[in-house]
Coordinates of C-alpha atoms and ligand atoms in Angstrom, one line a residue:
X10 CA -2.2 7.9 15.8
X11 CA -4.8 9.7 13.8
X12 CA -6.0 8.3 10.5
X13 CA -4.4 11.2 8.6
X14 CA -1.1 10.6 10.3
X15 CA -1.1 6.9 9.6
X16 CA -2.0 7.5 6.0
X17 CA 0.9 9.9 5.8
X18 CA 3.3 7.4 7.3
X19 CA 2.2 4.7 4.9
X20 CA 2.7 7.1 2.0
X21 CA 6.2 7.9 3.2
X22 CA 7.0 4.2 3.6
X23 CA 5.8 3.5 0.1
X24 CA 7.7 6.4 -1.3
X25 CA 10.9 5.4 0.5
X26 CA 10.5 1.8 -0.8
X27 CA 10.1 3.0 -4.4
X28 CA 13.1 5.3 -4.2
X29 CA 15.2 2.5 -2.7
X30 CA 14.2 -0.1 -5.2
X31 CA 15.0 2.3 -8.1
X32 CA 18.5 2.9 -6.9
X33 CA 21.4 1.1 -8.4
X34 CA 22.9 -1.6 -6.5
X35 CA 25.8 -2.2 -8.9
X36 CA 26.2 -3.9 -12.2
X37 CA 25.2 -7.5 -12.1
X38 CA 22.7 -7.0 -9.3
X39 CA 20.6 -4.1 -10.4
X40 CA 17.0 -4.4 -11.6
X41 CA 16.3 -1.4 -13.7
X42 CA 13.2 -0.7 -15.7
X43 CA 12.6 -3.2 -18.5
X44 CA 10.2 -3.1 -21.3
X45 CA 7.0 -5.0 -20.4
X46 CA 4.2 -4.8 -22.9
X47 CA 3.8 -8.5 -22.2
X48 CA 1.3 -10.1 -19.9
X49 CA 2.4 -9.6 -16.3
X50 CA 2.4 -13.4 -15.6
X51 CA 4.8 -14.1 -18.4
X52 CA 7.0 -11.1 -17.5
X53 CA 7.1 -12.0 -13.8
X54 CA 8.2 -15.6 -14.4
X55 CA 11.4 -14.6 -16.1
X56 CA 14.4 -14.5 -13.8
X57 CA 17.1 -12.0 -14.1
X58 CA 15.6 -9.5 -16.5
X59 CA 17.9 -6.7 -17.5
X60 CA 17.3 -3.7 -19.8
X61 CA 20.4 -4.5 -21.9
X62 CA 19.2 -8.0 -22.6
X63 CA 15.9 -6.6 -23.9
X64 CA 17.5 -3.8 -25.9
X65 CA 18.1 -3.5 -29.6
X66 CA 21.4 -1.7 -30.1
X67 CA 21.8 0.5 -33.2
X68 CA 25.4 1.2 -34.1
X69 CA 26.3 4.5 -35.8
X70 CA 29.6 5.2 -37.5
X71 CA 29.6 9.0 -36.8
X72 CA 31.9 9.9 -39.6
X73 CA 29.3 8.6 -42.1
X74 CA 25.9 9.4 -40.6
X75 CA 25.1 13.0 -41.1
X76 CA 27.3 16.1 -41.8
X77 CA 26.0 19.3 -40.3
X78 CA 28.7 21.8 -41.4
X79 CA 29.6 20.8 -45.0
X80 CA 33.1 19.6 -44.3
X81 CA 32.3 16.2 -45.8
X82 CA 32.5 14.4 -42.4
X83 CA 29.6 13.3 -40.3
X84 CA 29.4 15.0 -36.8
X85 CA 27.6 15.1 -33.5
X86 CA 25.3 17.9 -34.5
X87 CA 24.4 15.8 -37.6
X88 CA 23.4 12.9 -35.2
X89 CA 21.4 15.3 -33.1
X90 CA 19.5 16.5 -36.1
X91 CA 18.5 13.0 -36.9
X92 CA 17.4 11.9 -33.4
X93 CA 13.8 11.7 -34.4
X94 CA 14.7 9.3 -37.2
X95 CA 16.7 7.2 -34.8
X96 CA 13.9 7.1 -32.3
X97 CA 11.4 6.1 -35.1
X98 CA 13.4 2.9 -35.5
X99 CA 12.2 1.7 -32.1
X100 CA 15.8 0.9 -30.9
X101 CA 16.9 1.4 -27.3
X102 CA 20.6 2.0 -27.4
X103 CA 22.9 3.8 -29.7
X104 CA 26.5 2.7 -29.9
X105 CA 28.8 5.3 -31.3
X106 CA 32.2 4.5 -32.7
X107 CA 35.0 6.7 -31.1
X108 CA 34.2 10.4 -31.0
X109 CA 37.3 11.4 -29.0
X110 CA 40.2 13.7 -30.1
X111 CA 42.2 11.8 -32.7
X112 CA 44.6 12.4 -35.6
X113 CA 42.4 9.8 -37.4
X114 CA 45.1 7.3 -38.5
X115 CA 42.4 4.7 -37.9
X116 CA 39.3 6.9 -37.8
X117 CA 39.2 7.6 -34.1
X118 CA 40.6 4.3 -32.9
X119 CA 43.7 6.2 -32.2
X120 CA 42.9 8.6 -29.4
X121 CA 45.0 11.6 -28.4
X122 CA 42.8 12.9 -25.7
X123 CA 40.2 10.6 -24.0
X124 CA 38.3 13.5 -22.5
X125 CA 37.9 15.7 -25.5
X126 CA 35.8 15.5 -28.6
X127 CA 37.3 15.0 -32.1
X128 CA 37.4 18.4 -33.9
X129 CA 35.8 17.0 -37.0
X130 CA 32.9 15.8 -34.8
X131 CA 32.3 19.1 -32.9
X132 CA 32.6 20.2 -29.3
X133 CA 31.8 19.0 -25.8
X134 CA 28.8 21.2 -25.9
X135 CA 27.6 19.4 -29.0
X136 CA 28.1 16.1 -27.2
X137 CA 26.1 17.3 -24.2
X138 CA 23.3 18.4 -26.4
X139 CA 23.2 15.1 -28.2
X140 CA 23.2 13.1 -25.0
X141 CA 20.3 15.2 -23.6
X142 CA 18.4 14.7 -26.9
X143 CA 18.9 11.0 -26.7
X144 CA 17.9 10.7 -23.1
X145 CA 14.8 12.9 -23.7
X146 CA 13.7 10.3 -26.3
X147 CA 14.5 7.3 -24.0
X148 CA 17.5 6.3 -26.0
X149 CA 20.6 5.2 -24.2
X150 CA 24.2 6.0 -25.4
X151 CA 27.1 3.6 -25.4
X152 CA 30.6 4.9 -26.3
X153 CA 33.6 3.1 -27.6
X154 CA 36.4 2.5 -25.0
X155 CA 39.7 2.2 -26.9
X156 CA 42.1 1.5 -24.2
X157 CA 44.3 -1.3 -25.5
X158 CA 46.3 1.4 -27.3
X159 CA 46.2 5.2 -27.6
X160 CA 47.4 7.5 -30.4
X161 CA 51.1 8.2 -30.7
X162 CA 50.0 11.8 -30.4
X163 CA 48.6 11.3 -26.9
X164 CA 50.5 13.4 -24.4
X165 CA 51.4 10.2 -22.5
X166 CA 53.2 8.9 -25.5
X167 CA 54.9 12.2 -26.2
X168 CA 56.3 12.0 -22.7
X169 CA 57.0 8.3 -22.9
X170 CA 59.1 8.5 -26.0
X171 CA 61.0 11.6 -24.9
X172 CA 63.5 9.8 -22.7
X173 CA 64.0 6.4 -21.0
X174 CA 63.8 8.0 -17.6
X175 CA 60.5 9.9 -18.2
X176 CA 57.8 9.1 -15.6
X177 CA 55.5 8.1 -18.5
X178 CA 58.0 5.7 -20.0
X179 CA 56.2 2.7 -18.4
X180 CA 52.8 3.7 -19.9
X181 CA 53.8 1.8 -23.0
X182 CA 55.7 -1.3 -24.0
X183 CA 59.4 -0.5 -24.8
X184 CA 62.2 -2.8 -25.8
X185 CA 65.7 -1.3 -25.6
X186 CA 67.9 -1.8 -28.6
X187 CA 70.8 -3.2 -26.7
X188 CA 68.7 -6.2 -25.8
X189 CA 68.8 -7.2 -29.5
X190 CA 65.7 -7.4 -31.8
X191 CA 62.5 -8.2 -29.9
X192 CA 60.7 -11.4 -30.7
X193 CA 58.3 -11.2 -33.6
X194 CA 54.9 -9.7 -32.8
X195 CA 52.4 -9.5 -35.6
X196 CA 50.6 -6.2 -36.4
X197 CA 47.1 -6.0 -38.0
X198 CA 47.7 -2.7 -39.8
X199 CA 51.5 -2.3 -40.3
X200 CA 52.7 -2.3 -43.9
X201 CA 55.3 -4.8 -42.9
X202 CA 53.0 -6.7 -40.5
X203 CA 55.6 -5.8 -37.8
X204 CA 54.2 -4.8 -34.4
X205 CA 57.6 -3.4 -33.2
X206 CA 58.6 0.1 -34.3
X207 CA 62.0 1.4 -33.8
X208 CA 62.1 4.9 -32.2
X209 CA 65.3 6.9 -32.7
X210 CA 65.0 9.3 -29.8
X211 CA 65.5 6.6 -27.1
X212 CA 66.9 3.9 -29.4
X213 CA 64.2 1.5 -28.4
X214 CA 61.3 -0.3 -30.1
X215 CA 57.7 0.2 -29.0
X216 CA 54.8 -2.2 -29.4
X217 CA 51.8 -1.6 -31.6
X218 CA 49.4 -4.4 -32.4
X219 CA 47.6 -2.1 -34.7
X220 CA 49.1 0.8 -36.7
X221 CA 52.4 2.5 -35.9
X222 CA 50.3 5.4 -34.7
X223 CA 48.5 3.2 -32.2
X224 CA 51.1 2.2 -29.5
X225 CA 49.8 -0.4 -27.0
X226 CA 49.2 0.9 -23.5
X227 CA 51.0 -1.0 -20.7
X228 CA 48.1 -2.3 -18.5
X229 CA 50.7 -4.0 -16.3
X230 CA 51.4 -0.6 -14.9
X231 CA 48.7 0.2 -12.3
X232 CA 48.9 3.9 -13.0
X233 CA 47.7 3.2 -16.6
X234 CA 44.8 1.3 -15.3
X235 CA 43.9 4.1 -12.9
X236 CA 44.1 6.6 -15.7
X237 CA 41.7 4.5 -17.8
X238 CA 39.3 4.1 -14.8
X239 CA 39.4 7.8 -14.2
X240 CA 38.5 8.5 -17.8
X241 CA 35.6 6.0 -17.7
X242 CA 34.2 7.7 -14.6
X243 CA 34.4 11.0 -16.4
X244 CA 32.1 9.7 -19.1
X245 CA 29.8 7.8 -16.8
X246 CA 29.4 10.9 -14.6
X247 CA 28.4 12.8 -17.7
X248 CA 25.6 10.2 -18.0
X249 CA 26.5 7.8 -20.7
X250 CA 25.0 4.3 -20.4
X251 CA 27.8 2.0 -21.3
X252 CA 31.0 1.1 -23.2
X253 CA 31.8 -1.2 -26.1
X254 CA 35.3 -2.2 -25.3
X255 CA 37.7 -2.3 -28.2
X256 CA 39.9 -5.4 -28.4
X257 CA 39.6 -5.6 -24.6
X258 CA 40.7 -9.2 -24.8
X259 CA 44.2 -8.0 -25.8
X260 CA 45.0 -5.8 -22.8
X261 CA 47.2 -8.1 -20.7
X262 CA 50.7 -8.9 -22.0
X263 CA 53.7 -11.0 -21.0
X264 CA 56.1 -8.2 -20.8
X265 CA 59.1 -10.5 -21.1
X266 CA 57.9 -10.7 -24.8
X267 CA 59.1 -14.3 -25.4
X268 CA 59.0 -16.0 -28.8
X269 CA 55.4 -16.9 -29.6
X270 CA 54.9 -20.2 -27.8
X271 CA 54.5 -23.2 -30.2
X272 CA 50.8 -23.7 -29.7
X273 CA 50.0 -20.2 -31.0
X274 CA 52.1 -20.2 -34.1
X275 CA 49.8 -19.3 -37.0
X276 CA 47.2 -18.0 -34.5
X277 CA 48.6 -14.9 -32.9
X278 CA 45.1 -13.5 -32.3
X279 CA 44.6 -16.4 -29.8
X280 CA 47.9 -15.5 -28.1
X281 CA 47.0 -11.9 -27.9
X282 CA 43.7 -12.8 -26.3
X283 CA 45.1 -15.0 -23.6
X284 CA 47.2 -12.6 -21.5
X285 CA 47.4 -14.0 -18.0
X286 CA 46.1 -10.9 -16.1
X287 CA 43.2 -10.0 -18.3
X288 CA 40.5 -11.2 -15.9
X289 CA 42.2 -9.7 -12.9
X290 CA 42.2 -6.3 -14.7
X291 CA 38.5 -6.6 -15.8
X292 CA 37.5 -7.5 -12.3
X293 CA 39.4 -4.6 -11.0
X294 CA 37.7 -2.3 -13.5
X295 CA 34.3 -3.7 -12.5
X296 CA 35.1 -3.1 -8.8
X297 CA 36.5 0.4 -9.4
X298 CA 34.1 1.7 -12.0
X299 CA 31.4 -0.5 -13.6
X300 CA 29.7 -1.8 -10.5
X301 CA 29.0 1.8 -9.4
X302 CA 26.7 2.6 -12.4
X303 CA 23.6 1.3 -14.0
X304 CA 25.3 0.7 -17.4
X305 CA 26.0 -2.0 -20.0
X306 CA 29.3 -3.3 -21.2
X307 CA 30.2 -5.3 -24.3
X308 CA 33.6 -6.7 -25.1
X309 CA 34.8 -6.8 -28.6
X310 CA 36.0 -10.3 -28.2
X311 CA 38.5 -11.5 -30.8
X312 CA 40.0 -14.7 -29.6
X313 CA 37.0 -15.6 -27.3
X314 CA 35.7 -19.1 -27.7
X315 CA 32.6 -20.9 -26.5
X316 CA 34.9 -22.5 -23.9
X317 CA 36.2 -19.3 -22.3
X318 CA 33.6 -16.6 -23.0
X319 CA 31.8 -17.1 -19.7
X320 CA 35.0 -16.1 -17.9
X321 CA 34.2 -12.6 -19.2
X322 CA 30.4 -12.5 -19.0
X323 CA 29.3 -15.0 -16.4
X324 CA 27.5 -13.0 -13.7
X325 CA 29.5 -14.6 -10.9
X326 CA 32.7 -13.3 -12.6
X327 CA 31.8 -9.6 -12.0
X328 CA 33.5 -8.5 -15.2
X329 CA 31.4 -7.6 -18.3
X330 CA 27.8 -8.1 -19.4
X331 CA 28.3 -9.2 -23.0
X332 CA 30.9 -10.0 -25.6
X333 CA 30.9 -10.5 -29.3
X334 CA 32.7 -13.3 -31.1
X335 CA 34.2 -13.6 -34.6
X336 CA 33.6 -17.3 -35.2
X337 CA 30.7 -16.8 -37.7
X338 CA 31.7 -13.5 -39.2
X339 CA 35.1 -14.9 -40.1
X340 CA 33.7 -17.8 -42.1
X341 CA 35.0 -18.1 -45.7
X342 CA 38.5 -16.6 -45.3
X343 CA 41.3 -18.2 -47.1
X344 CA 43.7 -16.0 -45.2
X345 CA 42.2 -13.8 -42.5
X346 CA 45.4 -11.9 -41.7
X347 CA 45.5 -10.8 -45.4
X348 CA 41.8 -10.5 -45.7
X349 CA 41.6 -12.9 -48.6
X350 CA 38.2 -14.5 -48.9
X351 CA 36.3 -16.9 -51.0
X352 CA 32.8 -15.3 -51.0
X353 CA 31.1 -18.8 -51.3
X354 CA 33.7 -20.5 -49.2
X355 CA 31.5 -21.0 -46.2
X356 CA 29.1 -23.7 -45.3
X357 CA 25.6 -22.9 -44.3
X358 CA 25.4 -25.9 -42.1
X359 CA 28.5 -24.7 -40.3
X360 CA 26.9 -21.2 -40.0
X361 CA 23.9 -22.7 -38.2
X362 CA 26.1 -24.9 -36.1
X363 CA 28.1 -22.0 -34.8
X364 CA 25.1 -19.9 -33.8
X365 CA 23.5 -22.8 -32.1
X366 CA 26.7 -23.6 -30.2
X367 CA 27.0 -20.0 -29.0
X368 CA 23.4 -20.0 -27.9
X369 CA 24.0 -23.1 -25.9
X370 CA 26.8 -21.4 -23.9
X371 CA 24.4 -18.9 -22.5
X372 CA 21.6 -21.4 -21.7
X373 CA 22.2 -21.1 -17.9
X374 CA 24.6 -18.2 -17.4
X375 CA 25.7 -15.0 -19.1
X376 CA 24.2 -13.4 -22.2
X377 CA 25.0 -13.4 -25.9
X378 CA 25.1 -10.9 -28.7
X379 CA 24.4 -11.2 -32.3
X380 CA 25.4 -9.1 -35.4
X381 CA 26.0 -9.5 -39.1
X382 CA 27.6 -6.2 -39.8
X383 CA 29.6 -3.4 -38.2
X384 CA 32.3 -0.9 -39.1
X385 CA 34.9 -3.6 -39.5
X386 CA 32.7 -5.7 -41.8
X387 CA 31.2 -5.3 -45.2
X388 CA 27.5 -4.7 -45.7
X389 CA 25.3 -7.5 -44.3
X390 CA 23.2 -8.0 -47.4
X391 CA 26.2 -8.3 -49.7
X392 CA 28.1 -10.7 -47.5
X393 CA 25.3 -12.9 -46.0
X394 CA 22.4 -12.3 -48.3
X395 CA 22.1 -11.3 -51.9
X396 CA 22.3 -7.7 -53.1
X397 CA 21.2 -8.4 -56.7
X398 CA 18.1 -6.2 -57.4
X399 CA 15.7 -9.1 -57.4
X400 CA 16.7 -10.3 -53.9
X401 CA 18.2 -7.3 -52.1
X402 CA 15.1 -6.3 -50.2
X403 CA 14.0 -9.8 -49.5
X404 CA 17.3 -11.0 -48.2
X405 CA 17.9 -7.9 -46.2
X406 CA 14.5 -8.5 -44.4
X407 CA 15.3 -12.2 -44.0
X408 CA 18.7 -11.4 -42.3
X409 CA 17.0 -8.8 -40.2
X410 CA 14.5 -11.4 -39.1
X411 CA 17.3 -13.7 -38.1
X412 CA 19.0 -11.0 -36.0
X413 CA 15.8 -10.0 -34.2
X414 CA 14.6 -13.5 -33.4
X415 CA 17.7 -14.9 -31.8
X416 CA 18.2 -15.1 -28.0
X417 CA 20.9 -12.5 -27.8
X418 CA 21.1 -8.7 -27.8
X419 CA 21.1 -7.7 -31.4
X420 CA 23.7 -5.1 -32.6
X421 CA 22.3 -3.7 -35.7
X422 CA 24.5 -1.6 -38.0
X423 CA 23.3 1.7 -39.4
X424 CA 22.3 1.6 -43.0
X425 CA 21.4 -2.1 -42.9
X426 CA 17.9 -1.0 -42.1
X427 CA 17.9 0.4 -45.7
X428 CA 19.6 -2.7 -47.2
X429 CA 22.6 -0.6 -48.1
X430 CA 25.2 -2.6 -50.1
X431 CA 29.0 -2.8 -50.6
X432 CA 30.4 -0.1 -52.9
X433 CA 33.0 -2.4 -54.4
X434 CA 35.8 0.0 -55.3
X435 CA 38.0 -0.9 -58.3
X436 CA 40.8 1.4 -57.4
X437 CA 43.0 1.3 -54.3
X438 CA 43.0 5.2 -54.2
X439 CA 39.3 5.1 -53.4
X440 CA 39.9 3.4 -50.1
X441 CA 40.5 5.4 -46.9
X442 CA 40.9 2.5 -44.5
X443 CA 44.4 2.0 -43.2
X444 CA 43.8 -1.7 -43.0
X445 CA 43.1 -2.0 -46.8
X446 CA 45.8 0.5 -47.7
X447 CA 48.6 -1.1 -45.7
X448 CA 47.6 -4.7 -46.6
X449 CA 47.9 -3.6 -50.2
X450 CA 51.4 -2.3 -49.6
X451 CA 52.3 -5.5 -47.7
X452 CA 51.1 -7.8 -50.4
X453 CA 52.9 -5.6 -53.1
X454 CA 56.1 -5.9 -51.1
X455 CA 55.8 -9.6 -50.7
X456 CA 55.0 -10.0 -54.5
X457 CA 51.6 -11.4 -53.7
X458 CA 48.5 -11.4 -55.9
X459 CA 47.1 -7.9 -55.8
X460 CA 44.2 -8.6 -58.1
X461 CA 43.1 -11.3 -55.8
X462 CA 43.4 -8.9 -52.9
X463 CA 41.4 -6.2 -54.7
X464 CA 38.7 -8.7 -55.5
X465 CA 38.6 -9.8 -51.8
X466 CA 38.3 -6.2 -50.7
X467 CA 35.2 -5.8 -52.8
X468 CA 33.7 -8.5 -50.6
X469 CA 35.1 -7.8 -47.2
X470 CA 36.9 -4.4 -47.2
X471 CA 35.9 -2.3 -44.2
X472 CA 35.2 0.8 -46.2
X473 CA 32.2 -1.0 -47.8
X474 CA 30.4 -0.6 -44.5
X475 CA 31.6 2.9 -43.9
X476 CA 30.2 4.8 -47.0
X477 CA 27.9 7.6 -46.1
X478 CA 24.3 7.0 -44.9
X479 CA 21.9 7.3 -47.8
X480 CA 19.2 9.8 -46.7
X481 CA 17.8 10.7 -50.1
X482 CA 18.4 10.7 -53.8
X483 CA 20.1 14.1 -54.0
X484 CA 23.8 14.4 -54.8
X485 CA 25.8 13.0 -51.9
X486 CA 22.6 11.3 -50.7
X487 CA 21.7 14.2 -48.3
X488 CA 24.8 13.2 -46.2
X489 CA 26.8 16.4 -46.8
X490 CA 26.7 19.6 -48.9
X491 CA 30.5 19.3 -49.2
X492 CA 32.8 16.6 -50.6
X493 CA 32.2 13.4 -48.7
X494 CA 35.3 11.9 -47.0
X495 CA 34.5 8.5 -48.6
X496 CA 32.5 8.1 -51.8
X497 CA 28.8 7.8 -51.5
X498 CA 27.4 4.7 -53.1
X499 CA 25.9 5.6 -56.5
X500 CA 22.9 3.4 -55.7
X501 CA 21.7 6.0 -53.2
X502 CA 19.4 7.3 -56.0
X503 CA 17.4 4.1 -55.4
X504 CA 18.3 3.0 -52.0
X505 CA 17.6 5.8 -49.5
X506 CA 15.7 6.5 -46.4
X507 CA 13.4 9.1 -47.9
X508 CA 12.1 6.7 -50.6
X509 CA 11.6 3.9 -48.0
X510 CA 9.8 6.1 -45.4
X511 CA 6.7 6.3 -47.6
X512 CA 6.8 2.7 -48.8
X513 CA 5.0 0.5 -46.3
X514 CA 6.8 -2.6 -47.6
X515 CA 10.3 -1.1 -47.5
X516 CA 13.3 -2.7 -45.7
X517 CA 13.2 0.2 -43.3
X518 CA 9.6 -0.2 -42.3
X519 CA 10.1 -4.0 -42.0
X520 CA 12.9 -3.3 -39.6
X521 CA 10.7 -1.0 -37.5
X522 CA 8.0 -3.6 -37.5
X523 CA 10.2 -6.4 -36.3
X524 CA 12.0 -4.4 -33.7
X525 CA 8.5 -3.6 -32.2
X526 CA 7.5 -7.2 -32.6
X527 CA 10.6 -8.5 -30.7
X528 CA 10.0 -6.1 -27.9
X529 CA 6.4 -7.1 -27.5
X530 CA 7.2 -10.8 -27.4
X531 CA 9.5 -11.7 -24.6
X532 CA 9.6 -15.2 -26.0
X533 CA 11.9 -13.8 -28.7
X534 CA 14.2 -12.3 -26.1
X535 CA 14.3 -14.9 -23.3
X536 CA 12.8 -18.0 -24.9
X537 CA 14.7 -21.2 -25.3
X538 CA 16.2 -21.7 -28.7
X539 CA 16.1 -25.1 -30.5
X540 CA 17.6 -25.7 -33.9
X541 CA 15.4 -27.9 -36.2
X542 CA 16.0 -29.5 -39.5
X543 CA 19.7 -29.0 -39.0
X544 CA 20.9 -30.8 -42.2
X545 CA 18.8 -28.5 -44.4
X546 CA 21.2 -26.8 -46.7
X547 CA 18.9 -23.9 -47.5
X548 CA 16.7 -23.2 -44.5
X549 CA 17.5 -22.0 -41.0
X550 CA 14.7 -23.3 -38.8
X551 CA 14.4 -22.9 -35.0
X552 CA 11.8 -22.6 -32.3
X553 CA 11.7 -20.2 -29.4
X554 CA 9.8 -21.2 -26.3
X555 CA 8.8 -19.5 -23.1
X556 CA 6.3 -20.3 -20.5
X557 CA 4.1 -22.3 -22.8
X558 CA 4.5 -19.9 -25.8
X559 CA 6.2 -21.4 -28.8
X560 CA 7.3 -19.6 -32.0
X561 CA 8.7 -21.2 -35.1
X562 CA 11.1 -19.2 -37.3
X563 CA 11.8 -20.3 -40.8
X564 CA 14.5 -18.5 -42.9
X565 CA 15.4 -19.4 -46.5
X566 CA 19.0 -18.3 -47.1
X567 CA 18.9 -19.1 -50.8
X568 CA 17.5 -17.7 -54.0
X569 CA 15.6 -20.9 -54.7
X570 CA 12.4 -22.2 -53.2
X571 CA 13.1 -24.5 -50.3
X572 CA 11.3 -27.1 -48.3
X573 CA 11.5 -27.6 -44.6
X574 CA 11.3 -30.7 -42.5
X575 CA 11.0 -29.6 -38.9
X576 CA 8.9 -32.5 -37.8
X577 CA 6.4 -30.1 -36.3
X578 CA 2.7 -30.0 -37.2
X579 CA 2.2 -26.5 -38.5
X580 CA -1.2 -27.0 -40.0
X581 CA -2.9 -24.9 -37.3
X582 CA 0.0 -22.5 -36.8
X583 CA -0.7 -18.8 -36.8
X584 CA 1.4 -16.7 -39.1
X585 CA 2.7 -13.7 -37.1
X586 CA 5.1 -12.0 -39.5
X587 CA 6.9 -12.5 -42.8
X588 CA 8.8 -10.7 -45.5
X589 CA 6.4 -11.7 -48.3
X590 CA 3.0 -10.2 -48.7
X591 CA 1.5 -13.7 -48.4
X592 CA 3.8 -15.6 -46.1
X593 CA 4.0 -19.4 -46.7
X594 CA 2.0 -21.4 -44.2
X595 CA 3.0 -24.9 -45.3
X596 CA 6.8 -24.8 -44.6
X597 CA 7.6 -24.4 -48.3
X598 CA 9.6 -21.2 -48.5
X599 CA 10.0 -18.8 -51.4
X600 CA 13.4 -17.3 -52.2
X601 CA 14.9 -15.6 -49.1
X602 CA 11.6 -16.0 -47.4
X603 CA 11.4 -15.4 -43.6
X604 CA 8.3 -16.4 -41.7
X605 CA 7.5 -16.4 -38.0
X606 CA 4.7 -18.8 -36.9
X607 CA 3.1 -19.3 -33.5
X608 CA 2.5 -23.0 -32.7
Ligands
TEU703 O1 39.0 -4.1 -34.2 C1 40.0 -5.1 -33.9 C2 40.3 -5.9 -35.1 O2 41.1 -5.7 -35.9 C3 39.4 -7.1 -35.2 O3 39.1 -7.1 -36.5 C4 40.1 -8.3 -34.7 O4 41.2 -8.1 -34.0 C5 40.4 -9.3 -35.8 O5 39.3 -9.3 -36.7 C6 40.6 -10.7 -35.3 O6 40.1 -11.6 -36.2 C7 38.9 -3.0 -33.4 C8 38.0 -2.0 -34.1 O7 36.7 -2.5 -34.2 C9 38.6 -1.5 -35.4 O8 37.8 -0.6 -36.1 C10 40.0 -0.9 -35.1 O9 40.6 -0.6 -36.3 C11 40.9 -1.8 -34.3 O10 40.2 -2.4 -33.2 C12 42.0 -1.0 -33.7 O11 41.5 -0.2 -32.7

């Protein structure tokens, strides 16, 4: 063989090898490109690296991000117009709440056509343009899969309710009236808390765990599952990079609908999350769809516990990649089903214990998530920090430091990078959220304490996290030229992106800095987590360790100075980052101080 020929052959081999090693070999086994600004030795010694483990996810509530056409509702073109801003944050993945056709009983969580775009949000062409714009910038897109239920305006349900003999009858859960009243099922959003709704046409009840306009799909019917998989393939073939799966833990049901077994009385969420076939369906979904694409999946996991979460996300299970739990976010409730809260009714020691316990679950297998805010939660700084003027910025940065230094994929909610706060409506008419509106009706009917409910809503009402993004100090915060669908927080005159852009020490620029810092330090992603000084009532202290590197993170969760007692010698430690101009080097922390040290 001539020299030229052999060179050519080698080149072909190398090329073929590269092509093959870049191809997907299915979820759970693929090795796609991961960020590696780290030294190659460190990077090479980490087993099982995955892009979604190293990603920072930025969640956008599309209704409230940016309105491009003046109808007061955020839309896809609005998002596209802000892609450079999104890119500037340094995040890797955008998770969008549902953008599919919907009558908006629950802001898109009631889908009437899974393969069409909601009119308020634009068209499929707008979607395609947005996706191209994201991918061009290296941003991945995760959509919301809402398949436990559809809208009652979905064609399947129109058919299903039209007659008992309709071929779609079995797409939903029906209980014929001659069988008597069905056993009680509790609804999250119904004004009578009743998950069975009587339908005159066929003289039967249908099941709806959420609102009356969100009938539960019957996953026990294989045709339903095939429809869902087909729809998922449609979006994956369009190029999306994953799904966040709405209440996916609730999909399997005992269709005999017995009385709630004794052990679940008072905890119906747990019952809903323990349907017998749930893992069978998720494994089937993985086989049929997920394993065929290089994508990420995350379960919304109400009812998951540290004991059972690995059944969903353990690699050997071939189900999902990640799940998010409610154990910490639900601290402080006096009555969760009525959303009654005591804002100070949670213990900081418990908070630290919960996060430590969840970290331990994933020490060997699986992978965790972390979040302090989303579209179902109030603003992070109001709930977990302190939004008084003196502490708002500091505590926002401190909480951001927490989220970005734990060993789980952070899900960061849009607006938290500005330190946006709860709006605290006084009047029920200001709320748009079906959950708040219908709980108000329920409590009124039951003769409960409405004042207490309204006070609780100021703390935990979902609309607090849904007010429009604060771009600038103009009327409506630069969100829309029309009338916003939900009031803009009046504090946008001070808290807004434009003002923070030019301020080097803003919450926004701190977020950018720490996102970059996390991505440059694999120890923050993969390093072992150890809780220190666990009985400290003010400070969250932990180390992260990887291949000889050791970082110490100290977070003061109070408005008073606080001491730490980690037992570590930090005299020679190097200060890497902090939220004060002069970070403390001696373990004595200023109010809401966050500091990262290298030992
Ligand atoms: O949320 C499900 C939901 O209501 C959770 O809050 C959970 O069941 C409860 O907190 C358990 O403690 C999802 C979406 O995120 C939400 O926006 C939708 O309204 C809901 O599903 C219905 O689709």
